[in-house]
C-alpha positions in Angstrom: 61.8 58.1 23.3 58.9 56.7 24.9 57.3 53.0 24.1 53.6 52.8 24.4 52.6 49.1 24.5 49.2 48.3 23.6 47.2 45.1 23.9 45.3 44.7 20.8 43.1 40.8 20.0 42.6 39.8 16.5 39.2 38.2 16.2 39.7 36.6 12.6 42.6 36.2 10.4 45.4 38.5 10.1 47.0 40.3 7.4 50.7 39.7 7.4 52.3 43.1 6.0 55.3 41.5 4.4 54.1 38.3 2.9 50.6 40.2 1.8 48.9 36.5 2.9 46.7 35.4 5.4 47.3 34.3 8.7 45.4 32.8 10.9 45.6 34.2 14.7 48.2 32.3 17.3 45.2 31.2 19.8 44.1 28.7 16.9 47.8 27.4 16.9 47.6 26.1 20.7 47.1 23.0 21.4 43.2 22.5 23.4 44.5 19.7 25.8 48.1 20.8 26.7 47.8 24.7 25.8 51.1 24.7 23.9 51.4 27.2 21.8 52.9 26.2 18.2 54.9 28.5 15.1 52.5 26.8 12.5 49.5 24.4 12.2 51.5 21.9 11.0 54.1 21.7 14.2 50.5 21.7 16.2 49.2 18.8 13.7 52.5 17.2 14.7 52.4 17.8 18.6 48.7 16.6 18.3 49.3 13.2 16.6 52.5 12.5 18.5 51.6 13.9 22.4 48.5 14.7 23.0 46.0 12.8 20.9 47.6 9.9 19.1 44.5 8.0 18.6 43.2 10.6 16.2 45.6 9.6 13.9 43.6 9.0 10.5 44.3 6.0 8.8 45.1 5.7 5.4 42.2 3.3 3.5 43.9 1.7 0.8 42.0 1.9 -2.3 41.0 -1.8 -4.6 40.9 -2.0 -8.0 38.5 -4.2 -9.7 38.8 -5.1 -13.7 35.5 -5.3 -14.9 35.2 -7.0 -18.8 31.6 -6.4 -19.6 29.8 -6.2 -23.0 26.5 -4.4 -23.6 23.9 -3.5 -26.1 24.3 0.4 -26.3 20.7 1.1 -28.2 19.8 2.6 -24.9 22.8 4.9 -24.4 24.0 8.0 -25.2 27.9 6.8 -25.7 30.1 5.2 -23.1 31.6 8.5 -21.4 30.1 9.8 -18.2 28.0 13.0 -18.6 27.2 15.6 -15.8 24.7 14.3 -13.1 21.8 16.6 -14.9 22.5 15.0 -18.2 22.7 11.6 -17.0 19.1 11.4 -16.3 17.7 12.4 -19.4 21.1 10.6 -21.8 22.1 7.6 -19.6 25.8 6.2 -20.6 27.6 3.3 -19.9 29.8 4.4 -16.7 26.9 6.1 -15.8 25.0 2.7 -15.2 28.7 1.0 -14.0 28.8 3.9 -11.3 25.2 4.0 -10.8 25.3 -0.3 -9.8 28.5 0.2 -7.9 27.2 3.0 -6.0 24.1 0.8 -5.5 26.2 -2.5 -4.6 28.8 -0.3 -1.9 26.6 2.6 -0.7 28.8 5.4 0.6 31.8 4.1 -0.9 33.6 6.6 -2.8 34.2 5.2 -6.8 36.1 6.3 -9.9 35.6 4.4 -12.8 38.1 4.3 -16.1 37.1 3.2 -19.3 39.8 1.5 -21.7 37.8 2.3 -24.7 34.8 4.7 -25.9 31.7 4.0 -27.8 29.7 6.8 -29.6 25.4 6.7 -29.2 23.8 3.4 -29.9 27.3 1.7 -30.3 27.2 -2.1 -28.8 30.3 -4.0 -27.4 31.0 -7.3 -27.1 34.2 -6.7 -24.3 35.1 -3.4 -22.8 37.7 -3.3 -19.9 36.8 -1.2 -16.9 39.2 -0.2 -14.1 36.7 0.9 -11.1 38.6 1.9 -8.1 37.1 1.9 -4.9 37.9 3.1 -1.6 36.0 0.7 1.2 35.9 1.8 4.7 34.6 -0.9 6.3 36.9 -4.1 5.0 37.1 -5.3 1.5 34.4 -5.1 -1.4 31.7 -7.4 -1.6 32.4 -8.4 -5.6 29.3 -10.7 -5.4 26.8 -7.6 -4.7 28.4 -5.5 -7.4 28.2 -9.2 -10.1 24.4 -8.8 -9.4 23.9 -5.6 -10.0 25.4 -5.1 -13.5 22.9 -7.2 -16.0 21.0 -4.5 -15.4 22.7 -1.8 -17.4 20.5 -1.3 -19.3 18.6 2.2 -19.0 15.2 2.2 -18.1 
């Protein structure tokens, strides 16, 4: 019997005959500092953050929650729930303006915004509750520039 060893290099991603998956090659599970090489990505992610580079570590931003109690005259929207961003410009809606003045108030801050009630076209409300939940990556929200953007809700 007679062995023949060949030297083959995968270029992209390889197709593992038993688990029918992809798989990416072993030279992008080494590690570019030490040049360890690693079973998986995430033994590498874990060499990486513990030996090699533990200042990349990313840090978890902790999210705020901020309870919002407004009231609004809705002759001017199209009902409280958020439409897509192609139907928000021609059928404004109330989260759409909430969204719209936090995203104004915390530029590149990423926002969700949940409603504890919903209000059909036209509809007016003397209190709905708001949760908008933030995610600020440069120290706390700034409440104050948020406060002076909301009286003007209402759609142009």
């Amino acid at each position: 019997v007679r062995h023949v060893h060949a030297h083959v290099q995968h270029v992209g991603p390889v197709l593992s005959p038993r688990r029918r998956s992809v798989m990416e090659p072993t030279s992008a599970r080494s590690c570019a500092v030490c040049g360890a090489a690693f079973p998986s990505r995430n033994a590498l992610f874990r060499h990486l953050s513990e030996a090699c580079a533990p200042g990349l570590r990313r840090e978890k931003v902790p999210s705020q929650t901020v309870l919002l109690a407004l009231g609004y005259v809705g002759s001017g929207f199209h009902g409280s729930s958020l439409l897509s961003d192609a139907d928000e410009a021609q059928r404004p809606t109330v989260e759409g303006a909430v969204l719209a003045a936090a995203r104004g108030a915390w530029p590149g801050v990423p926002c969700v915004l949940c409603a504890a009630a919903r209000t059909e076209k036209g509809v007016h409300a003397l209190e709905t509750l708001f949760a908008l939940n933030a995610k600020p990556v440069f120290g706390p929200l700034d409440l104050a520039a948020l406060e002076a953007r909301l009286p003007a809700l209402a759609p142009a």
